[in-house]
Structures are given as structure tokens and as C-alpha cells.
mmCIF file of C-alpha atoms in Angstrom:
data_model
loop_
_atom_site.group_PDB
_atom_site.id
_atom_site.type_symbol
_atom_site.label_atom_id
_atom_site.label_comp_id
_atom_site.label_asym_id
_atom_site.label_seq_id
_atom_site.Cartn_x
_atom_site.Cartn_y
_atom_site.Cartn_z
ATOM 1 C CA GLY A 7 -7.270 -1.496 -2.636
ATOM 2 C CA PRO A 8 -7.077 1.811 -4.433
ATOM 3 C CA SER A 9 -9.122 2.186 -7.865
ATOM 4 C CA GLY A 10 -7.558 0.813 -11.015
ATOM 5 C CA VAL A 11 -4.841 -1.122 -9.516
ATOM 6 C CA GLY A 12 -5.849 -4.359 -10.979
ATOM 7 C CA LYS A 13 -7.847 -6.326 -8.364
ATOM 8 C CA SER A 14 -10.442 -7.795 -10.879
ATOM 9 C CA SER A 15 -7.412 -8.727 -13.130
ATOM 10 C CA THR A 16 -5.684 -10.442 -10.606
ATOM 11 C CA LEU A 17 -9.001 -12.568 -9.829
ATOM 12 C CA ASN A 18 -9.277 -13.569 -13.247
ATOM 13 C CA ALA A 19 -5.588 -14.482 -13.329
ATOM 14 C CA ILE A 20 -6.383 -16.713 -10.332
ATOM 15 C CA LYS A 21 -9.696 -18.008 -10.656
ATOM 16 C CA PRO A 22 -10.453 -17.682 -14.883
ATOM 17 C CA GLU A 23 -14.100 -18.819 -14.348
ATOM 18 C CA ALA A 24 -14.773 -15.799 -12.459
ATOM 19 C CA GLU A 25 -14.710 -13.480 -15.329
ATOM 20 C CA ALA A 26 -14.651 -10.512 -13.136
ATOM 21 C CA GLN A 27 -15.618 -7.418 -15.585
ATOM 22 C CA THR A 28 -12.082 -5.267 -16.323
ATOM 23 C CA GLY A 29 -11.896 -2.096 -18.481
ATOM 24 C CA ALA A 30 -9.191 -0.390 -20.715
ATOM 25 C CA ILE A 31 -6.429 1.277 -19.383
ATOM 26 C CA SER A 32 -6.520 4.896 -19.069
ATOM 27 C CA ASP A 33 -4.083 6.790 -21.443
ATOM 28 C CA LYS A 34 -3.886 9.191 -18.851
ATOM 29 C CA ILE A 35 -2.935 7.797 -15.573
ATOM 30 C CA LYS A 36 -1.810 4.353 -16.885
ATOM 31 C CA ARG A 37 -4.379 2.463 -14.640
ATOM 32 C CA GLY A 38 -7.600 0.636 -15.200
ATOM 33 C CA LYS A 39 -10.760 2.552 -14.689
ATOM 34 C CA HIS A 40 -13.646 2.263 -12.347
ATOM 35 C CA THR A 41 -14.907 -1.078 -13.607
ATOM 36 C CA THR A 42 -16.146 -3.054 -10.443
ATOM 37 C CA ARG A 43 -19.630 -1.978 -8.660
ATOM 38 C CA HIS A 44 -20.027 -4.261 -5.863
ATOM 39 C CA SER A 45 -18.529 -6.739 -3.789
ATOM 40 C CA GLU A 46 -18.387 -10.698 -4.837
ATOM 41 C CA LEU A 47 -17.094 -13.023 -2.564
ATOM 42 C CA MET A 48 -16.045 -15.989 -4.664
ATOM 43 C CA HIS A 49 -14.873 -19.849 -3.475
ATOM 44 C CA ILE A 50 -11.037 -20.399 -4.889
ATOM 45 C CA GLY A 51 -10.875 -23.894 -3.258
ATOM 46 C CA GLY A 52 -11.024 -25.529 0.050
ATOM 47 C CA ARG A 53 -10.856 -22.959 2.925
ATOM 48 C CA THR A 54 -9.798 -20.074 0.511
ATOM 49 C CA TYR A 55 -12.177 -17.126 -0.731
ATOM 50 C CA ILE A 56 -11.235 -14.151 -2.285
ATOM 51 C CA MET A 57 -13.326 -10.873 -2.462
ATOM 52 C CA ASP A 58 -13.344 -8.976 -5.234
ATOM 53 C CA THR A 59 -14.454 -4.913 -4.560
ATOM 54 C CA PRO A 60 -14.681 -1.578 -5.986
ATOM 55 C CA GLY A 61 -11.843 0.539 -5.518
ATOM 56 C CA PHE A 62 -11.221 3.561 -3.364
ATOM 57 C CA SER A 63 -9.357 6.716 -4.123
ATOM 58 C CA SER A 64 -8.260 7.914 -0.436
ATOM 59 C CA LEU A 65 -7.294 6.041 2.697
ATOM 60 C CA TYR A 66 -7.677 7.726 6.025
ATOM 61 C CA VAL A 67 -5.528 6.261 8.982
ATOM 62 C CA ASP A 68 -5.994 7.703 12.455
ATOM 63 C CA SER A 69 -5.470 4.949 14.534
ATOM 64 C CA ILE A 70 -1.837 4.694 14.563
ATOM 65 C CA GLU A 71 1.105 6.927 15.287
ATOM 66 C CA ALA A 72 3.617 7.529 12.198
ATOM 67 C CA GLU A 73 6.434 6.325 14.240
ATOM 68 C CA ASP A 74 4.904 3.095 14.044
ATOM 69 C CA LEU A 75 3.869 2.948 10.687
ATOM 70 C CA LYS A 76 6.718 1.132 9.558
ATOM 71 C CA GLU A 77 5.523 -1.977 11.585
ATOM 72 C CA TYR A 78 2.501 -2.385 9.133
ATOM 73 C CA PHE A 79 4.834 -2.615 6.075
ATOM 74 C CA PRO A 80 6.440 -5.908 6.506
ATOM 75 C CA ASP A 81 9.391 -5.314 3.591
ATOM 76 C CA ILE A 82 10.056 -2.154 5.593
ATOM 77 C CA ALA A 83 9.817 -3.358 9.058
ATOM 78 C CA ALA A 84 12.201 -6.213 8.100
ATOM 79 C CA TYR A 85 15.066 -3.047 8.369
ATOM 80 C CA THR A 86 14.046 -1.974 11.628
ATOM 81 C CA GLY A 87 17.361 -1.500 13.639
ATOM 82 C CA GLU A 88 19.316 -2.118 10.829
ATOM 83 C CA CYS A 89 19.756 1.845 9.723
ATOM 84 C CA ARG A 90 22.460 4.243 11.179
ATOM 85 C CA PHE A 91 19.879 5.678 13.159
ATOM 86 C CA ASN A 92 17.978 3.228 15.680
ATOM 87 C CA MET A 93 14.653 5.234 15.762
ATOM 88 C CA CYS A 94 14.936 5.474 11.731
ATOM 89 C CA ASN A 95 11.354 6.273 10.592
ATOM 90 C CA HIS A 96 12.770 5.839 6.770
ATOM 91 C CA VAL A 97 12.058 9.030 5.315
ATOM 92 C CA SER A 98 14.259 11.751 5.966
ATOM 93 C CA GLU A 99 17.164 10.102 7.847
ATOM 94 C CA PRO A 100 20.790 9.767 6.361
ATOM 95 C CA ASP A 101 22.072 6.353 5.494
ATOM 96 C CA CYS A 102 19.088 4.731 5.906
ATOM 97 C CA LEU A 103 18.581 1.173 4.555
ATOM 98 C CA VAL A 104 15.304 1.539 3.201
ATOM 99 C CA LYS A 105 16.005 4.274 1.042
ATOM 100 C CA GLN A 106 19.157 2.361 -0.252
ATOM 101 C CA ALA A 107 16.743 -0.877 -0.636
ATOM 102 C CA VAL A 108 14.046 1.009 -2.765
ATOM 103 C CA ALA A 109 17.306 2.505 -4.789
ATOM 104 C CA ASP A 110 18.212 -0.840 -5.437
ATOM 105 C CA GLY A 111 14.818 -1.862 -6.387
ATOM 106 C CA GLU A 112 14.231 -4.634 -3.441
ATOM 107 C CA ILE A 113 11.664 -2.376 -2.296
ATOM 108 C CA SER A 114 8.796 -1.337 -4.730
ATOM 109 C CA ARG A 115 9.401 2.514 -5.155
ATOM 110 C CA ILE A 116 5.425 2.857 -5.366
ATOM 111 C CA ARG A 117 4.843 1.007 -2.237
ATOM 112 C CA TYR A 118 7.794 3.463 -0.299
ATOM 113 C CA GLU A 119 6.009 6.685 -1.827
ATOM 114 C CA ASP A 120 2.803 5.746 -0.422
ATOM 115 C CA TYR A 121 4.367 4.469 2.873
ATOM 116 C CA VAL A 122 5.996 8.150 3.051
ATOM 117 C CA MET A 123 2.608 9.843 1.948
ATOM 118 C CA ILE A 124 0.825 7.705 5.118
ATOM 119 C CA TYR A 125 3.513 8.981 7.116
ATOM 120 C CA ASN A 126 3.551 12.348 6.239
ATOM 121 C CA ASP A 127 -0.049 12.406 6.756
ATOM 122 C CA LEU A 128 -0.167 11.014 10.257
ATOM 123 C CA LYS A 129 2.742 13.438 11.110
ATOM 124 C CA GLU A 130 0.525 16.356 9.835
ATOM 125 C CA LYS A 131 -2.232 14.857 11.994
ATOM 126 C CA ARG A 132 -0.305 15.293 15.262
ATOM 127 C CA LYS A 133 -0.410 18.876 14.716
ATOM 128 C CA TRP A 134 -3.732 19.411 14.962
#
């Protein structure tokens, strides 16, 4: 996941003995600082493993079409076909149930904003 979002902290909550190094929260960006320097696979139990990895600051997706992006977000895909417009991409269309779910707190605003950013990037890619 992205840098500073709490991957190592989450690992420590799941498996405290992992003792993954974490850093202070940045006053400026209100997120963690780049602390993890290597990837490490840890056994959680049974056949379950988790990997702590360094974060990334950008994501480049070019193998899908913008109109298909909603299918990669299960919380957004759940609204497919439910909006006023059957082919709603949940970005600029009126009477969009996804936008309403974001406003009602049923879908994370940050997650939705990430969706819109990736959607717009994919639409822009098509113009090249």
C-alpha cells in the first residue's frame, strides 16, 4: 500500500511479536513516515502469511479501461446497475448512488477519492 498508511502498525496489531518498526506521525501530512526499508514475510498461523513491505508514493495502472475500474473496487461495484444511469461510472453523473453512499459515510471518502483519481488518470491515458 501507499507510504505511511499504517501497514507495519496493522501488522503489529495482528502479530505483536513481529515488532515491525514504526515511526512517528508527520505533523505536515498526518501520516506515518517512510520507516519500512525491506519486505518481510511472516507466518501468522496455519496457512496464513502476511508481508510487510515498504510503501509506494504512486501507482501506475494501464492494463484496464476506465469504465472497468469500478469492478476492481468491490464496495463501488456493489452499486453497478443501481444508479439512474445504467452505465454510471460514479464520477460526474447525476443521481449516483455511490456518491450518495460516500456522502452518507457508507463508502470511505478517501477510498472514493482514490477511485476518482485513478479513473481520471485512465481516461486521460486514453487521449494519448
